[in-house]
Tab-separated table of C-alpha atoms in Angstrom:
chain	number	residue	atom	x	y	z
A	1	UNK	CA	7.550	14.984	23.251
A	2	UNK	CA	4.952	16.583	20.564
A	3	UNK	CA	5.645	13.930	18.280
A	4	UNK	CA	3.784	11.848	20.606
A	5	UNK	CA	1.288	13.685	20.951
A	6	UNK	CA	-0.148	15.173	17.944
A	7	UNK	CA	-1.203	13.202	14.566
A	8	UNK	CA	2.071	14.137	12.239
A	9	UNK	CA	0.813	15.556	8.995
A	10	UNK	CA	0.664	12.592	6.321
A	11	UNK	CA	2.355	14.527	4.018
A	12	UNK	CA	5.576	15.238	5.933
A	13	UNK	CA	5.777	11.438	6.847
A	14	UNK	CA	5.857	10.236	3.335
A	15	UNK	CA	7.722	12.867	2.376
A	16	UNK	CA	10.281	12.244	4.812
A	17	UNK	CA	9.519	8.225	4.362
A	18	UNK	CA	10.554	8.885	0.572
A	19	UNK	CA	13.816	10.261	1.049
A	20	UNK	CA	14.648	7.055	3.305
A	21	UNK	CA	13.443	5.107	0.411
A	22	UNK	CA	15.594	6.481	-2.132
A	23	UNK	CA	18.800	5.541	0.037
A	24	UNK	CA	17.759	2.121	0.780
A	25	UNK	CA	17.138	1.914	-3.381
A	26	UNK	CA	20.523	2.821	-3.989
A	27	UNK	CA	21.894	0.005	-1.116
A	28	UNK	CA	19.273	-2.779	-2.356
A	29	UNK	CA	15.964	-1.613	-3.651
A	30	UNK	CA	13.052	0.175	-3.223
A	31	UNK	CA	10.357	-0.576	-0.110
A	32	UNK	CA	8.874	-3.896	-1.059
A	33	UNK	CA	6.056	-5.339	1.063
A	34	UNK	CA	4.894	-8.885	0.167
A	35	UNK	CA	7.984	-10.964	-0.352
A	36	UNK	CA	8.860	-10.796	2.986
A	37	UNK	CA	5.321	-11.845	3.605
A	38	UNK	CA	5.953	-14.736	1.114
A	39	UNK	CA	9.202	-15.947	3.026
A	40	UNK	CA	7.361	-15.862	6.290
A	41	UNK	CA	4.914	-17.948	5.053
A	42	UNK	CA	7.320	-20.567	3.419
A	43	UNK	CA	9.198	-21.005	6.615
A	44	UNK	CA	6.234	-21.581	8.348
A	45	UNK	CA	5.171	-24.119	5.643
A	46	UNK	CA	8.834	-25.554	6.116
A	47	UNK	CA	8.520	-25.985	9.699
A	48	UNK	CA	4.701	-27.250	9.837
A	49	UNK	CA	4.900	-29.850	6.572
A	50	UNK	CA	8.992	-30.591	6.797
A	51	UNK	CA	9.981	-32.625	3.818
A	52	UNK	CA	6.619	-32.459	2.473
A	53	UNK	CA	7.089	-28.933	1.445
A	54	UNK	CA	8.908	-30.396	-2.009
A	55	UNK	CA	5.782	-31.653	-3.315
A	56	UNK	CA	5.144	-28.043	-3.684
A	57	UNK	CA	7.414	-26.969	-6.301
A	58	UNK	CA	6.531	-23.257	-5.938
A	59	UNK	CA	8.626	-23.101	-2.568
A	60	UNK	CA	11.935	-24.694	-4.190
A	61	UNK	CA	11.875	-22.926	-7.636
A	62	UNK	CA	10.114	-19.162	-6.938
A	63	UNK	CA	10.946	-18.474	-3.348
A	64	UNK	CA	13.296	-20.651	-1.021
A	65	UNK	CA	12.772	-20.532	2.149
A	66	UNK	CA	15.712	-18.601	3.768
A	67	UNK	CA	15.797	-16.651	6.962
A	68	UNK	CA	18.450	-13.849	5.933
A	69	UNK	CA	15.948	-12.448	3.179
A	70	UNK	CA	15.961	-8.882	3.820
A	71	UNK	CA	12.719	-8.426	2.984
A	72	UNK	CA	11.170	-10.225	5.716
A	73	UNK	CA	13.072	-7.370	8.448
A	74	UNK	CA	11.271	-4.476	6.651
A	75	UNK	CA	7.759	-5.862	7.861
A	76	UNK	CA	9.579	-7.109	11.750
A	77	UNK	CA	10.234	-3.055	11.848
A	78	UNK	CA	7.130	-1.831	10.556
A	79	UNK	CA	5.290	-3.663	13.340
A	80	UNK	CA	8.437	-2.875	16.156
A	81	UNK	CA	7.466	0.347	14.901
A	82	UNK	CA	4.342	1.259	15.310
A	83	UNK	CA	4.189	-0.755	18.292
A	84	UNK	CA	6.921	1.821	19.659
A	85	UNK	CA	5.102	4.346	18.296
A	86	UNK	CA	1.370	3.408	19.638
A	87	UNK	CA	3.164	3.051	23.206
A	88	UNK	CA	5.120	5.969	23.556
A	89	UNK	CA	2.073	7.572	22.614
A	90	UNK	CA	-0.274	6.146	24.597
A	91	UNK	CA	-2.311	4.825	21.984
A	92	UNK	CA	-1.386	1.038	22.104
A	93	UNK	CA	-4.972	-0.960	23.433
A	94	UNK	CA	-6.189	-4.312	22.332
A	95	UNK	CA	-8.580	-3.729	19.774
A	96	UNK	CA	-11.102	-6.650	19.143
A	97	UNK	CA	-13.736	-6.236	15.890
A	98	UNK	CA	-17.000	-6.731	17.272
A	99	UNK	CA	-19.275	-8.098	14.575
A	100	UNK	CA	-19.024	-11.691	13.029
A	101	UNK	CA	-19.348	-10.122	9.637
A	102	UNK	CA	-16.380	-7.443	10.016
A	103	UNK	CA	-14.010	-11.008	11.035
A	104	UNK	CA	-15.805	-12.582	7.653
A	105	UNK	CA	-14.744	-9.810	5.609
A	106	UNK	CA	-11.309	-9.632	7.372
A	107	UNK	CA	-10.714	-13.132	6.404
A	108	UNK	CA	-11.833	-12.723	3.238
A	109	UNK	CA	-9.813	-9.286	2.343
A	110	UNK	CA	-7.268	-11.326	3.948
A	111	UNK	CA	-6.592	-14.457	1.874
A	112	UNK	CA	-7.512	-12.230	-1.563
A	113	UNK	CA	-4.541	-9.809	-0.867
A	114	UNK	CA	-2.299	-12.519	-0.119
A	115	UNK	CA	-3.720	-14.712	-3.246
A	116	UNK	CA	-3.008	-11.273	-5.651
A	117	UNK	CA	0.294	-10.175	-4.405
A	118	UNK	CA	1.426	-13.744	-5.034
A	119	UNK	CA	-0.396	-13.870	-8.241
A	120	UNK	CA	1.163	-10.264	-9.361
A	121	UNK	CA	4.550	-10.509	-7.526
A	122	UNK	CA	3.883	-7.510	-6.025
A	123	UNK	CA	1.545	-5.514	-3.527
A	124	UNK	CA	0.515	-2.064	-3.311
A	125	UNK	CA	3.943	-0.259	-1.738
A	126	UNK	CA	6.256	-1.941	-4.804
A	127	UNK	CA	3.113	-0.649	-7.122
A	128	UNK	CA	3.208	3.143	-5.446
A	129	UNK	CA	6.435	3.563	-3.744
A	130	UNK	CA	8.585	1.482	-6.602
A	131	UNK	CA	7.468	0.420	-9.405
A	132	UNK	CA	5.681	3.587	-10.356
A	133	UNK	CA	8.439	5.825	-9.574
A	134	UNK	CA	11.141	3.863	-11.459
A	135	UNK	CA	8.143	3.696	-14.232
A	136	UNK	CA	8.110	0.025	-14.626
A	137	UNK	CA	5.818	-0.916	-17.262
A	138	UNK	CA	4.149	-3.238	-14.727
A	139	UNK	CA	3.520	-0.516	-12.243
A	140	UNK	CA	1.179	1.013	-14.748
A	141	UNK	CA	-0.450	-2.557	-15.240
A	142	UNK	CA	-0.798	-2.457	-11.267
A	143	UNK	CA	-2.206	0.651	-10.638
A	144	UNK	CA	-5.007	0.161	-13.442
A	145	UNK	CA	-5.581	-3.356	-11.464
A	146	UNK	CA	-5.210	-1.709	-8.294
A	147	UNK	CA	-7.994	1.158	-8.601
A	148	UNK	CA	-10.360	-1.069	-10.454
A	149	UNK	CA	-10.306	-3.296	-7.363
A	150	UNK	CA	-10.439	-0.939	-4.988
A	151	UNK	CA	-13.827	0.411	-7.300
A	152	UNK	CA	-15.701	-2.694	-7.090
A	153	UNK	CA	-14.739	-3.127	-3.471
A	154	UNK	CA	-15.850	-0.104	-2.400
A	155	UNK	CA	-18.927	-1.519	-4.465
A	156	UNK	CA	-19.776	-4.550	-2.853
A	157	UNK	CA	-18.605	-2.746	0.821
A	158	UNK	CA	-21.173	-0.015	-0.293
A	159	UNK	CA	-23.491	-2.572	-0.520
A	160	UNK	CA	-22.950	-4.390	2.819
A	161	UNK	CA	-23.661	-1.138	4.193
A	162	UNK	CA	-26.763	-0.740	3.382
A	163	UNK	CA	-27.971	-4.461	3.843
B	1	UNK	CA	26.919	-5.376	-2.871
B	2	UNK	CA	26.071	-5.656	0.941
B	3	UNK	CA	26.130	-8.867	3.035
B	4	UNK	CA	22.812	-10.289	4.001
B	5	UNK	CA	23.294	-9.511	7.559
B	6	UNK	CA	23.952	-5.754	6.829
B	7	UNK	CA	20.885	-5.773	3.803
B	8	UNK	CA	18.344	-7.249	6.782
B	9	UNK	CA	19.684	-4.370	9.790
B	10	UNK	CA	19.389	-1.662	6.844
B	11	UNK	CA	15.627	-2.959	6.265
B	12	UNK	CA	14.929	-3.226	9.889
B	13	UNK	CA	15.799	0.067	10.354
B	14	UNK	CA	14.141	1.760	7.511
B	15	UNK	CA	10.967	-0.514	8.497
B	16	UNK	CA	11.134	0.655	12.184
B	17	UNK	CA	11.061	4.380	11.056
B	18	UNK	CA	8.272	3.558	8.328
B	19	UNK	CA	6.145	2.117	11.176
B	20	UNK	CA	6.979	4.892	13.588
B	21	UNK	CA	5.951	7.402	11.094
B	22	UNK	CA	2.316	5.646	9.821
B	23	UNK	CA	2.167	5.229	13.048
B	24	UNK	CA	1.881	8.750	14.091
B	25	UNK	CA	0.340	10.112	10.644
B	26	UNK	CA	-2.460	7.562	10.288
B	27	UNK	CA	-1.594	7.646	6.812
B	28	UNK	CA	-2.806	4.252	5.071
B	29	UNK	CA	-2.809	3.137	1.498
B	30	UNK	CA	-5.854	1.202	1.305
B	31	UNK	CA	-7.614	4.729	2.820
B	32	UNK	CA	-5.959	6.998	-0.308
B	33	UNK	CA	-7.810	4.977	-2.516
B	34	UNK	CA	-10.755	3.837	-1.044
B	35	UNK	CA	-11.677	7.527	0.610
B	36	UNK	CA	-10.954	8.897	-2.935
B	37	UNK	CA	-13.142	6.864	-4.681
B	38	UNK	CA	-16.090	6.255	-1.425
B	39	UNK	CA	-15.749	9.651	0.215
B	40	UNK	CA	-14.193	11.757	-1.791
B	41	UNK	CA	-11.907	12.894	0.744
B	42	UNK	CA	-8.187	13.365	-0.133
B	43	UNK	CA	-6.192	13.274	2.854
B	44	UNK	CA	-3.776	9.917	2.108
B	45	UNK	CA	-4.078	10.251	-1.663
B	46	UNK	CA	-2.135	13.824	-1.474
B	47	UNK	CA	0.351	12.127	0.771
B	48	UNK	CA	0.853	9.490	-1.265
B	49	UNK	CA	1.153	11.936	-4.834
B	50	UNK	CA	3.381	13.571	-3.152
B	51	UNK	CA	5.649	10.603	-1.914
B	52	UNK	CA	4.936	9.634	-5.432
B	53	UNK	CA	6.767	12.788	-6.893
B	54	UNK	CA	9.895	12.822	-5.058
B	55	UNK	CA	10.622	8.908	-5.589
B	56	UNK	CA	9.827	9.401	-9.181
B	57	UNK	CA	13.086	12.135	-9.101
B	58	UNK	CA	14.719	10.011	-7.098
B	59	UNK	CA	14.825	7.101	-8.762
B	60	UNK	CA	14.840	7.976	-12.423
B	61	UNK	CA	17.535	10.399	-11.459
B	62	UNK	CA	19.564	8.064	-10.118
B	63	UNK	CA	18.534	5.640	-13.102
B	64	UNK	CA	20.212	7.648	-15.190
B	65	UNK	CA	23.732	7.615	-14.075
B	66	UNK	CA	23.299	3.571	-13.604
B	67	UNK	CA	23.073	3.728	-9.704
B	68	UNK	CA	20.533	2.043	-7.531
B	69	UNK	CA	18.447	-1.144	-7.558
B	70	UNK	CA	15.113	-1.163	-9.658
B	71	UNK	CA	12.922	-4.706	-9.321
B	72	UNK	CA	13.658	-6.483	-11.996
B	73	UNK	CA	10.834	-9.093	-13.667
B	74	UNK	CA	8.358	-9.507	-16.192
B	75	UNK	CA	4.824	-8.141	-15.749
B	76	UNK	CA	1.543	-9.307	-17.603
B	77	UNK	CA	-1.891	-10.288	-17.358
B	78	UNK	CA	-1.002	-11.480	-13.679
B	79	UNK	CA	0.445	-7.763	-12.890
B	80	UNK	CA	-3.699	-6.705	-13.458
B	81	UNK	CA	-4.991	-9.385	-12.211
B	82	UNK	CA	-3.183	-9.965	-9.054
B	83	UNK	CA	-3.640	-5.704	-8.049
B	84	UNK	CA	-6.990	-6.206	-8.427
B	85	UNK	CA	-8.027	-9.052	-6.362
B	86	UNK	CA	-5.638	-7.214	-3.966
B	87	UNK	CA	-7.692	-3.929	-4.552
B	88	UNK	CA	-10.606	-5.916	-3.551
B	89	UNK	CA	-9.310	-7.262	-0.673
B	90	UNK	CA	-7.588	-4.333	1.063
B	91	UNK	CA	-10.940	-2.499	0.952
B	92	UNK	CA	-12.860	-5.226	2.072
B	93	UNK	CA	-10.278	-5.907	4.852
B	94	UNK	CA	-9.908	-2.156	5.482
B	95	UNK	CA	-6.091	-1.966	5.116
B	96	UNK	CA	-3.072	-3.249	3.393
B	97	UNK	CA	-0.392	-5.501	4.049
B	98	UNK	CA	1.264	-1.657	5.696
B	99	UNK	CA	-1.269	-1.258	7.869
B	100	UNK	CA	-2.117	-4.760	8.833
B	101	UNK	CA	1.478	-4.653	10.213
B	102	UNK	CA	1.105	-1.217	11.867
B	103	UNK	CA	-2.101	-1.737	13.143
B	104	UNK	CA	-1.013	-5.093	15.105
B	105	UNK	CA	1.296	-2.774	16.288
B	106	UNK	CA	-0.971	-0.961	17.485
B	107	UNK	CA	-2.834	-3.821	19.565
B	108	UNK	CA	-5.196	-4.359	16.246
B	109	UNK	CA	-6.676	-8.357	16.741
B	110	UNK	CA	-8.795	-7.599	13.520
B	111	UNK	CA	-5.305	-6.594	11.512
B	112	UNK	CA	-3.320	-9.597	13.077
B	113	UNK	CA	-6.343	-11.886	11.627
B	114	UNK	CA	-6.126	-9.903	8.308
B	115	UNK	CA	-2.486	-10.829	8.059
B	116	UNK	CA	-2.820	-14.282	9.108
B	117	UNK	CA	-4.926	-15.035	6.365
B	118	UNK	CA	-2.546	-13.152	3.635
B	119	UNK	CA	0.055	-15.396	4.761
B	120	UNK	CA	-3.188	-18.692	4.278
B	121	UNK	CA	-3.901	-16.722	1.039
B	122	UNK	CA	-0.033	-16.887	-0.395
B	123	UNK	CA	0.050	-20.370	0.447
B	124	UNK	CA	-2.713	-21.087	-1.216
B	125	UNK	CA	-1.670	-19.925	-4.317
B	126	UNK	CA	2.065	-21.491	-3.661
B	127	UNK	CA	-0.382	-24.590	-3.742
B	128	UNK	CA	-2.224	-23.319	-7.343
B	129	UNK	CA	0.998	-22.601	-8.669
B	130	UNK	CA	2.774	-25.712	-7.618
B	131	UNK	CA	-0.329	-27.425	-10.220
B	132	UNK	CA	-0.262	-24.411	-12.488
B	133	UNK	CA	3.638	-23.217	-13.015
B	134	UNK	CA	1.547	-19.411	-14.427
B	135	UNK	CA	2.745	-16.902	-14.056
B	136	UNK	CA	6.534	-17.732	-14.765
B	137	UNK	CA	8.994	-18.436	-12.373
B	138	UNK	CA	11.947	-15.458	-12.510
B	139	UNK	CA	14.476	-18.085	-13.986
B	140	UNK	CA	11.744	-18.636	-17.034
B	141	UNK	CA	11.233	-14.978	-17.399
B	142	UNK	CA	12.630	-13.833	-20.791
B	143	UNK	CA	12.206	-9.497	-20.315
B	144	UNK	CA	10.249	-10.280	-23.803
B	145	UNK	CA	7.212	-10.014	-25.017
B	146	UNK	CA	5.613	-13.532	-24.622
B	147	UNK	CA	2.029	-13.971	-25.820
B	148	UNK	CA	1.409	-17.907	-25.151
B	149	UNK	CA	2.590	-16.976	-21.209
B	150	UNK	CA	0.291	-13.668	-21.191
B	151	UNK	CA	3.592	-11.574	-20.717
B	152	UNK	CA	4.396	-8.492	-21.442
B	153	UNK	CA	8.224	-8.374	-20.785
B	154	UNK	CA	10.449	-6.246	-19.166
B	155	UNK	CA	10.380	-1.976	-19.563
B	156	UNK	CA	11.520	0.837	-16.678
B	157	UNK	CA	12.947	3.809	-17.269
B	158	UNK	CA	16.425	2.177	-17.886
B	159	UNK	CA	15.254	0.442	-20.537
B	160	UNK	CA	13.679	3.267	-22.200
B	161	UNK	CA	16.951	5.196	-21.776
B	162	UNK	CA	18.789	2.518	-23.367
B	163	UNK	CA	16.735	2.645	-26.334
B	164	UNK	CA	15.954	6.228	-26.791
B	165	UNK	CA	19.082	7.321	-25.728
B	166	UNK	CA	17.377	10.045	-23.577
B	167	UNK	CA	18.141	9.943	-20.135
B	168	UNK	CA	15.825	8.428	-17.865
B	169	UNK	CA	15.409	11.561	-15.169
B	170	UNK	CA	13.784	13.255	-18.578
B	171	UNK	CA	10.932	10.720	-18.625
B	172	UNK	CA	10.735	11.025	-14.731
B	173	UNK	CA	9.632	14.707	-14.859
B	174	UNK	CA	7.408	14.171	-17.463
B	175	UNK	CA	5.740	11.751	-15.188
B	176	UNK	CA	6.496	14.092	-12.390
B	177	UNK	CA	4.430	16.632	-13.985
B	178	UNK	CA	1.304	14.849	-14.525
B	179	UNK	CA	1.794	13.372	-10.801
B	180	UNK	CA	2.162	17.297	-10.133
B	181	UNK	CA	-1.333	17.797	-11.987
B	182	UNK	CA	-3.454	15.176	-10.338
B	183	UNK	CA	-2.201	16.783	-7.242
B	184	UNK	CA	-3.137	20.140	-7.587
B	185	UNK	CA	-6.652	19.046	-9.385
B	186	UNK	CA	-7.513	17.529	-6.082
B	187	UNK	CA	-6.336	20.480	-3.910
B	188	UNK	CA	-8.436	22.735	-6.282
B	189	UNK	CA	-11.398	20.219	-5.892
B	190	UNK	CA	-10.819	20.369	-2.264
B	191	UNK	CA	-10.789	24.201	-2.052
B	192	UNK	CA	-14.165	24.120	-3.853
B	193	UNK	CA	-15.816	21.747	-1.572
B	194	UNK	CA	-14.559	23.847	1.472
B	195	UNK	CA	-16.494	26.695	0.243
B	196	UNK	CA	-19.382	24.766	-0.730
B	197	UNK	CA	-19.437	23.753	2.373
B	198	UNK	CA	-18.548	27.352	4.031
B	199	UNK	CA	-22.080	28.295	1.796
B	200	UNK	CA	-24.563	25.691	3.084
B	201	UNK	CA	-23.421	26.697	7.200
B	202	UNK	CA	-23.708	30.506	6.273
B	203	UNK	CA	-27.729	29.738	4.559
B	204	UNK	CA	-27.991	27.521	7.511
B	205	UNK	CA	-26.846	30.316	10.149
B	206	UNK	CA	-29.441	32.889	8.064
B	207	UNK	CA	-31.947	30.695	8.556
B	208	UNK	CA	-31.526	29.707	11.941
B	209	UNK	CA	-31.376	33.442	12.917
B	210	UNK	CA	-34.005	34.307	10.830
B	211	UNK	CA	-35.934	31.466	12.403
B	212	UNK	CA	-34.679	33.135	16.261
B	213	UNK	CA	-36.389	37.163	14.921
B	214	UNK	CA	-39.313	35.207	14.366
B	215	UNK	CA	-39.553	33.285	17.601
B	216	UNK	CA	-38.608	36.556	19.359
B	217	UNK	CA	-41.354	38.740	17.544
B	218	UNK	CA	-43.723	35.917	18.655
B	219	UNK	CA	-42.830	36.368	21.710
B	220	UNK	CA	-43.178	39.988	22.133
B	221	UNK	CA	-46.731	39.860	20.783
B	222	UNK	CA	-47.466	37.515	23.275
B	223	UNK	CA	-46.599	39.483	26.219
């Protein structure tokens, strides 16, 4: 199939990927990614710590742990997905970073975007994709937070460049 | 309202197709900002302006006849913050927590790793907050102003149509226009660096032929 074989035109796919959106904010909301994330997290908190996961008040007062969170199926499919998508296409291959410091800053990209969607109750999609669109006051908040982080990253990533 | 079961099959789906689609595009949010800002290079940030556009349409149409399902909690200080140690992070990790997922997908190890510590990172903070209890829990949330908290309430396009009595899908093309703007200053800013470019590989064609007369004329005296 040519789907398969040439890039798709970004602009079509969110395009198209909007329209989807729009139904599934009339059923239950717009695409969220991040509290799914969250839920993941506190069932795997839930099943490492057991009982000692109530000394942590955050998992029995801002997010439960519950398995039918809908949430949590939006980021299964993503990576069903693309994992479909990279096969059929011929473009699935381990890929393994090569350089100490690329895993470094992995880790540490890592752990701040999970710290600051926590910290925001949001990531980037709700900022973009929902929060803008239904022009939540917050989304504005985001975006300002969002650009001026992705400044001084490309800053200091500038800078590990060139050392 | 839909059962839980049905809710998580409607979000599989829509997340299978998502996937599917970055998939094949390449498109990635951490690269519409970061090329923007490091490369000025536009290809994700018109995709996402233009996803932008239709959901803004979409949604504060819909707004306004009281159908669909906007989030619904207070934003503050936190909102900032939180985007912009995210904003940070996505460009340090080189993607988001879309194409971490998609990139796995894909057979990424460096995306899987990137994910596994957004998941260490969220706990941590579950731990901060557990010590914390900033920024407020939903049930504490008033949709008010509330300075001692650093919160700045509650306000979407519903709420502005409840107020104003103008219908939300009004303030959505207002927004919709300046969305519209952006985009077409970057296509216009893209047209100008294609010629610029176009320019420099005509004067460096010139030259390079110029450069070949010369050569050849050299190499006619010498015979």
């Amino acid at each position: 199939m040519e789907f398969f074989r040439k890039t798709l035109d970004p602009i079509i796919a969110l395009a198209a990927l909007a329209v989807l959106n729009i139904f599934m904010f009339l059923l239950m909301g717009a695409w969220t990614v991040g509290g799914g994330e969250t839920m993941m997290t506190g069932l795997a908190a839930q099943a490492v710590l057991g009982e000692d996961i109530n000394r942590l008040p955050f998992w029995n007062i801002v997010f439960p742990p519950q398995l039918d969170y809908w949430k949590i199926y939006i980021s299964l499919g993503m990576l069903f997905g693309a994992f479909v998508g990279a096969v059929l296409s011929k473009e699935f291959y381990w890929r393994v970073p090569r350089h100490l410091s690329e895993w470094i800053l992995i880790t540490i990209g890592g752990l701040l975007m999970g710290f600051g969607i926590r910290l925001a109750y949001i990531c980037n999609v709700s900022t973009f994709f929902g929060l803008m669109p239904e022009m939540n006051m917050g989304g504005y908040l985001a975006m300002s937070g969002i650009i001026a982080g992705a400044w001084v990253g490309s800053l200091i990533y500038k800078k590990i460049l060139e050392a | 309202m839909l059962s839980p079961v049905v809710e998580c099959v409607v979000a599989f789906v829509f997340g299978s197709v998502a996937g599917l689609l970055m998939q094949r595009s390449r498109f990635c949010n951490t690269a519409a900002l970061r090329d923007a800002i490091m490369f000025k290079t536009y290809r994700n940030t018109k995709a996402m302006l233009v996803a932008m556009m239709i959901l803004t349409v979409g949604f504060t149409g819909f707004m306004s006849l009281g159908a669909g399902h906007p989030l619904r909690f207070d934003v503050g200080l936190n909102t900032f913050a939180g985007l912009f140690l995210f904003g940070i992070g996505m460009v340090l990790a080189g993607a988001c927590t879309v194409s971490t997922w998609v990139k796995t997908g894909e057979g990424n190890l460096g995306a899987l790793w990137a994910l596994i510590f957004t998941f260490v990172g969220m706990f941590l903070f579950s731990v901060v907050w557990s010590a914390s209890w900033w920024p407020p829990a939903p049930q504490s949330m008033t949709g008010q102003i509330n300075v001692p908290a650093l919160q700045l309430g509650f306000a979407n396009a519903q709420t502005l149509q409840e107020k104003l009595g103008v219908p939300a899908i009004v303030f959505g093309l207002v927004q919709t226009a300046l969305l519209f703007a952006l985009y077409r200053g970057i296509v216009k800013r893209e047209r100008a660096q294609h010629t610029e470019h176009e320019k420099h590989q005509q004067e460096h064609q010139k030259k390079k032929a110029a450069k070949a007369a010369v050569q050849a004329a050299a190499a006619t005296q010498d015979r």
